[in-house]
Protein backbone atom coordinates (compact mmCIF):
# COMPACT_ATOMS: atom_id res chain seq x y z
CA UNK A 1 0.99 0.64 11.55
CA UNK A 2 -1.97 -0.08 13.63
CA UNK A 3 -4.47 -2.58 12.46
CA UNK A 4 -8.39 -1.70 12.83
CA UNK A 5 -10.14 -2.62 15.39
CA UNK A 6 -13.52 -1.76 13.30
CA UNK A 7 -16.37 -4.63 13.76
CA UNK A 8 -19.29 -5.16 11.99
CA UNK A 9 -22.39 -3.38 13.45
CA UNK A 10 -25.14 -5.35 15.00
CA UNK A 11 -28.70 -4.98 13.91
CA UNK A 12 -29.84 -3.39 17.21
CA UNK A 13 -26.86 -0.89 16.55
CA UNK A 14 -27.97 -0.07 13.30
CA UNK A 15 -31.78 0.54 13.98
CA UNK A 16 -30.83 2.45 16.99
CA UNK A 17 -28.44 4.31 14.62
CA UNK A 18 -31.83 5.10 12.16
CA UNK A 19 -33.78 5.82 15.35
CA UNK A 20 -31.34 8.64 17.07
CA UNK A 21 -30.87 9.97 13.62
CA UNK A 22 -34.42 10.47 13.00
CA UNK A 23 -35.07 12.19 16.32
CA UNK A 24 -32.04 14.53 15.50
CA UNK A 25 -33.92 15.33 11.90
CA UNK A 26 -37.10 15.91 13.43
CA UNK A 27 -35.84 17.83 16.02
CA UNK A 28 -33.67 19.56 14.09
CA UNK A 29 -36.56 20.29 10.60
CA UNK A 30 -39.31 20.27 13.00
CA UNK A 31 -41.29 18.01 10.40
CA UNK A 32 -44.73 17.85 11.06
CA UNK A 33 -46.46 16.14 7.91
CA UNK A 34 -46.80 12.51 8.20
CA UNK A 35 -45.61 12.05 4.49
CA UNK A 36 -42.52 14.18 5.20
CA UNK A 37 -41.51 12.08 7.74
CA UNK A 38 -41.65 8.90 6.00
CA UNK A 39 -39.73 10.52 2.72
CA UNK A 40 -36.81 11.41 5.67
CA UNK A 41 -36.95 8.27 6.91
CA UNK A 42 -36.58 6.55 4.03
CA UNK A 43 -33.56 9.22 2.70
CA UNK A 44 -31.94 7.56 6.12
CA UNK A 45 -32.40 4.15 5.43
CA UNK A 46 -31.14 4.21 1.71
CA UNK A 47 -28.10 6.30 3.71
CA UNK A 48 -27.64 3.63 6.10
CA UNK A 49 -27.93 0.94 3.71
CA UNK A 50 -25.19 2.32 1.27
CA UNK A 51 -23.23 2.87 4.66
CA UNK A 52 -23.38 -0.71 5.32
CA UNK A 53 -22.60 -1.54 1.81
CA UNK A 54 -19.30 0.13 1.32
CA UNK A 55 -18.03 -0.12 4.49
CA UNK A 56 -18.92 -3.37 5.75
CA UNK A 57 -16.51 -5.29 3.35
CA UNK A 58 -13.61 -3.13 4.03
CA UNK A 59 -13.70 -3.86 7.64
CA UNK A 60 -14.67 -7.27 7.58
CA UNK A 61 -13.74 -10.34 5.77
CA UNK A 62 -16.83 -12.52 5.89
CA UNK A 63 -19.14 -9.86 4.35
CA UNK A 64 -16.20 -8.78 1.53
CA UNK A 65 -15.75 -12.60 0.54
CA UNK A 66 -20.09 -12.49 -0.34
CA UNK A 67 -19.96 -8.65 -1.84
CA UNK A 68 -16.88 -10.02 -4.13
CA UNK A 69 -14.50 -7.42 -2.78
CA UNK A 70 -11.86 -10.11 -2.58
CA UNK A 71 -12.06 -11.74 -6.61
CA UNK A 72 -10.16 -9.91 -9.02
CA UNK A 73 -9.06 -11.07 -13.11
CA UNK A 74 -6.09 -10.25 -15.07
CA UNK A 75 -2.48 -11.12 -15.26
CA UNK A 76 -1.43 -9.80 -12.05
CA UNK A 77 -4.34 -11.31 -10.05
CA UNK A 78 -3.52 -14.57 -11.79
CA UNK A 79 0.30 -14.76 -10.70
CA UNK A 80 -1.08 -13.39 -7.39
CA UNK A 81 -3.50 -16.99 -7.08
CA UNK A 82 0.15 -18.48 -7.49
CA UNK A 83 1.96 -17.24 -4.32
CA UNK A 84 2.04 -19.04 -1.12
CA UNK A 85 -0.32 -17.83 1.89
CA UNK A 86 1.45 -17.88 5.41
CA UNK A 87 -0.40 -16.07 8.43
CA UNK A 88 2.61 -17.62 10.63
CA UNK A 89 4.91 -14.87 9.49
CA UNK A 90 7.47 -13.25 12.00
CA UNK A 91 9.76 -10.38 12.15
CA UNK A 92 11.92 -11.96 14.76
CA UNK A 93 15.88 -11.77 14.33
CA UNK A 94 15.13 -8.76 11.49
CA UNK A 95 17.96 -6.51 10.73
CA UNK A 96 17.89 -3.75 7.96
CA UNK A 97 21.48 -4.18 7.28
CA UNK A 98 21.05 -7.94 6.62
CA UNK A 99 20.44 -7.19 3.33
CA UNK A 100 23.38 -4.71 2.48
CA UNK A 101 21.59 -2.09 0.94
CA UNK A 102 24.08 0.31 -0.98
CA UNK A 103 27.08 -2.25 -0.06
CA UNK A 104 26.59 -3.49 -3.54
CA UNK A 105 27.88 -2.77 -7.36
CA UNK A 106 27.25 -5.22 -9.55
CA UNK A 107 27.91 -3.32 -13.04
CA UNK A 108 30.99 -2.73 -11.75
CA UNK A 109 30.59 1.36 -12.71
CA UNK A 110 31.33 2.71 -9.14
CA UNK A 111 27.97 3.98 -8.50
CA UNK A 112 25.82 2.59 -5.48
CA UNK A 113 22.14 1.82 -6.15
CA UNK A 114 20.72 4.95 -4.52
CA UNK A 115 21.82 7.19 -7.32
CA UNK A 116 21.35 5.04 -9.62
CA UNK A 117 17.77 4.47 -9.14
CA UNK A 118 17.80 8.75 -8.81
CA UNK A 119 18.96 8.57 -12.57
CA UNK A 120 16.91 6.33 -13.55
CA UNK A 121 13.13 7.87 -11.82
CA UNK A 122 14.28 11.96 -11.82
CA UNK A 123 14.23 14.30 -14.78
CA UNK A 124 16.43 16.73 -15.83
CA UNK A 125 19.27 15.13 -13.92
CA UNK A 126 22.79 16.91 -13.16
CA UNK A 127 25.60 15.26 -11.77
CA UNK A 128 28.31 16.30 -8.83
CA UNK A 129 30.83 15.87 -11.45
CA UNK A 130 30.91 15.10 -15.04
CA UNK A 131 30.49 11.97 -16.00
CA UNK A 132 30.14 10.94 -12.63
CA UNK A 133 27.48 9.22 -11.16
CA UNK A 134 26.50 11.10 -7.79
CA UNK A 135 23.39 12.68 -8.91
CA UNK A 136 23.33 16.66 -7.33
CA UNK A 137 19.60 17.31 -8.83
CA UNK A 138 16.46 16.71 -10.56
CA UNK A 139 12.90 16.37 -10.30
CA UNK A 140 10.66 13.73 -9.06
CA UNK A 141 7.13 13.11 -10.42
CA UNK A 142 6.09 11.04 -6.95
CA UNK A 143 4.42 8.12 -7.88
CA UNK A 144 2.87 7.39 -4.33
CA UNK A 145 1.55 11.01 -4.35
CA UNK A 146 1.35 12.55 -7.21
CA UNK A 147 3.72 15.78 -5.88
CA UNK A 148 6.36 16.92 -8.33
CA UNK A 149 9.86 17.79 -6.32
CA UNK A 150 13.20 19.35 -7.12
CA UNK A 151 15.23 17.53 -5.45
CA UNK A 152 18.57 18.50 -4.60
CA UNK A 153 21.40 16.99 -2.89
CA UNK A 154 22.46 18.31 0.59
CA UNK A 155 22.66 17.25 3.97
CA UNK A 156 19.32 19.11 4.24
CA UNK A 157 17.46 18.37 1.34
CA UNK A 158 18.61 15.08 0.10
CA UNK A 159 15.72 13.47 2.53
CA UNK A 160 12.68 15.22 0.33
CA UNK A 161 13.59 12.00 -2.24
CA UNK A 162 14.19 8.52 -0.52
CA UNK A 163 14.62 5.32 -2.36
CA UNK A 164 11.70 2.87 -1.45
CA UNK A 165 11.99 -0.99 -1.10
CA UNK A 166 8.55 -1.59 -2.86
CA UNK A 167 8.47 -4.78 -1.29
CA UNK A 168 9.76 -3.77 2.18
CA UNK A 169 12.78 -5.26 3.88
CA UNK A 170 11.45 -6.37 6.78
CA UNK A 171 8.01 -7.50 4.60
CA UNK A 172 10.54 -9.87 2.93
CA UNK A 173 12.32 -11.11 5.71
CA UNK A 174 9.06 -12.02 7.28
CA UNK A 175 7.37 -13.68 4.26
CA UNK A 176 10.75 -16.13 3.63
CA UNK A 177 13.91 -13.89 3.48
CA UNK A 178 14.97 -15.22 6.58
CA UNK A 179 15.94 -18.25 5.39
CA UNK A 180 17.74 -17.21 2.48
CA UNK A 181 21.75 -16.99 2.40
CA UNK A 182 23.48 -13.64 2.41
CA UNK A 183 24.39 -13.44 -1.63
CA UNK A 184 20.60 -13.74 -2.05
CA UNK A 185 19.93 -11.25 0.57
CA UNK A 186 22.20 -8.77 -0.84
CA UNK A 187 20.65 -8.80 -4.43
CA UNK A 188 17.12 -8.58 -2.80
CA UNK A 189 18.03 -5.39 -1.28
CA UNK A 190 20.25 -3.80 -3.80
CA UNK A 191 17.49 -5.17 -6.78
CA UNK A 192 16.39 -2.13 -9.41
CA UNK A 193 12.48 -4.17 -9.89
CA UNK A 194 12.43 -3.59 -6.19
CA UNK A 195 13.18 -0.03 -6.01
CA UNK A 196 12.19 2.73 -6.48
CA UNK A 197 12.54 6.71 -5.56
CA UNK A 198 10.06 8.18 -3.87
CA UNK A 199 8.73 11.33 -2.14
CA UNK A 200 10.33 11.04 1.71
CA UNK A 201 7.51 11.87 4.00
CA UNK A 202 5.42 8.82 2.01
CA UNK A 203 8.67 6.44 2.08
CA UNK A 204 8.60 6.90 6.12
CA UNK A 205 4.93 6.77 6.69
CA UNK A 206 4.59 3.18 4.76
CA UNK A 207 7.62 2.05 6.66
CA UNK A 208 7.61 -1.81 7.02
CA UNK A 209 3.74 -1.98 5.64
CA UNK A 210 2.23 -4.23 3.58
CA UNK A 211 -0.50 -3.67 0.92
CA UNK A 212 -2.96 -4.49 3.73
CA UNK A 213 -2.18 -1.39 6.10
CA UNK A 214 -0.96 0.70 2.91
CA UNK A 215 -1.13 2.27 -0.04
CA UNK A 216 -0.07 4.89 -2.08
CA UNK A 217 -2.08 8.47 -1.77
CA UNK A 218 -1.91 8.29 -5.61
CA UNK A 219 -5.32 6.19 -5.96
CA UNK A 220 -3.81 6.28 -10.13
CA UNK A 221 -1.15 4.33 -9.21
CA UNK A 222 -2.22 1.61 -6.99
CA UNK A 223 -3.22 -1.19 -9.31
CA UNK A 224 0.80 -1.00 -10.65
CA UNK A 225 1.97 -0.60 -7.11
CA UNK A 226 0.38 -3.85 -6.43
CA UNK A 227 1.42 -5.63 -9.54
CA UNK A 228 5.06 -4.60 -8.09
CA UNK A 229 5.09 -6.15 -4.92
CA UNK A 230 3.53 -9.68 -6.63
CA UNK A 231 5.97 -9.14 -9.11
CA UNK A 232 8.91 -9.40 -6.83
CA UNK A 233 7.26 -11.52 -4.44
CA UNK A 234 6.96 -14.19 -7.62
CA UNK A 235 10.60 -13.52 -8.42
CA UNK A 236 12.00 -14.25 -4.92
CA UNK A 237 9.25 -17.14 -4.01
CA UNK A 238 7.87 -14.78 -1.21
CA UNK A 239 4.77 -15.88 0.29
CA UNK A 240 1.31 -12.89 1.48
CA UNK A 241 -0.75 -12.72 4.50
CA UNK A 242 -4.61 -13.76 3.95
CA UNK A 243 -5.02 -10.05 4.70
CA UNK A 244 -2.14 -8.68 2.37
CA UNK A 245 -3.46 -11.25 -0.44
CA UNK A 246 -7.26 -9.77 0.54
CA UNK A 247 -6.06 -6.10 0.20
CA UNK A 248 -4.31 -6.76 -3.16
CA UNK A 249 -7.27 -8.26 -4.81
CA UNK A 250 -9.50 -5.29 -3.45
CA UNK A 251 -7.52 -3.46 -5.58
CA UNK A 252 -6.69 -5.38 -8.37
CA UNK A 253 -10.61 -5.78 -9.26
CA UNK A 254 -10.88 -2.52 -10.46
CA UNK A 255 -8.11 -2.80 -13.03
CA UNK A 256 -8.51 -6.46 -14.85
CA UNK A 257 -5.82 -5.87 -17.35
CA UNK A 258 -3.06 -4.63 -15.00
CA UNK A 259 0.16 -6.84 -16.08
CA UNK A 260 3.07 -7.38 -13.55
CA UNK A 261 5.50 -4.97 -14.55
CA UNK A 262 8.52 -6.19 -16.49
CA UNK A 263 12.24 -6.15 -15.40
């Protein structure tokens, strides 16, 4: 995903900002009366002011570090504090099938981890066969968007649901999968904390993103989104990005009590 390119507006950009919009209102209301105009121009400046306010710290770092945008309390923001910080991350010698996704079964019940993670996050499930394991429908409430969908299985329907490393693959691989061995790799990607099923068009437009280029639609669900991805990045030992760390405690602040979900 494309990072922004957003930087903080000058002071000359921001008084000529009050100055064309106060030609614009005065051409545009024709406001004669001296006391009119400085009620108008003080409507712009409050404007401008909340403008700088809110958006300033979301675009840059030195202003959200003095608004507090970055400090955050609570469980999740205190095992957060306790993973390692690498900006040196790379993505070099990355391959999805690394981690063996669906080449696992370790229950031992012939089902692969796609349908059981279906069983486990759909409703009203029904099987291909009975007592089988191949789930043939249901219905998603989608966490990352709030939709509800029947899903059904089919070559051209099965796609609506997808199952969603919460903690991408390639995310892990750059923040210390790499190094692991290929037993640890394999239970990364084939790990139910880590998964989870989710509406398709949301699964492919996160792709390989971290919390710092997305989140979930669903602004209900983002606090225990985050909590996730610390959660697994504690239980693997992976490290965060200044940025990812940032864009976790952004929204961790608003949610002190949020716990890192259990196993």
């Amino acid at each position: 995903m494309s990072r922004s390119t957003n930087r903080r507006p000058s002071r000359r950009q921001q008084a000529e900002f009050t100055r064309n919009t106060a030609r614009y209102v005065n051409k545009r209301f024709n406001v004669s009366n001296p006391f009119e105009r400085v009620l108008i121009l003080l409507v712009i400046a409050v404007v401008v002011g909340v403008m700088v306010g809110v958006v300033l710290p979301k675009i840059s770092p030195e202003v959200g570090e003095l608004t507090g945008e970055y400090v955050a309390s609570g469980p999740a923001a205190d095992v957060l504090e306790t993973l390692r910080v690498d900006d040196a991350q790379s993505k070099d010698g990355y391959d999805r099938d690394l981690f063996g996704y669906r080449e696992t079964d370790d229950d031992g019940d012939g089902c692969d981890v796609r349908d059981e993670v279906l069983a486990r996050d759909l409703e009203d499930v029904t099987f291909t066969t009975p007592g089988g394991c191949q789930v043939q429908s249901g219905v998603l409430h989608d966490l990352y968007t709030g939709k509800t969908i029947d899903f059904v299985r089919g070559p051209q329907t099965s796609s609506a649901v997808q199952i969603e490393h919460v903690v991408a693959l390639e995310n892990a691989w750059q923040s210390g999968a790499r190094d692991w061995d290929t037993a640890k790799r394999y239970k990364f990607g084939n790990d139910m904390y880590n998964l989870l099923a989710a509406d398709g068009e949301a699964n492919s437009e996160k792709g390989s993103a971290s919390a710092a280029y997305w989140l979930p639609t669903n602004a209900d669900f983002r606090c225990e989104y985050v909590a996730r991805q610390i959660g697994v990045k504690d239980k693997y030992d992976l490290s965060v990005t200044t940025k990812e760390k940032q864009a976790m405690l952004s929204v961790l602040r608003s949610c002190s009590g949020q716990e890192v979900p259990a196993e």
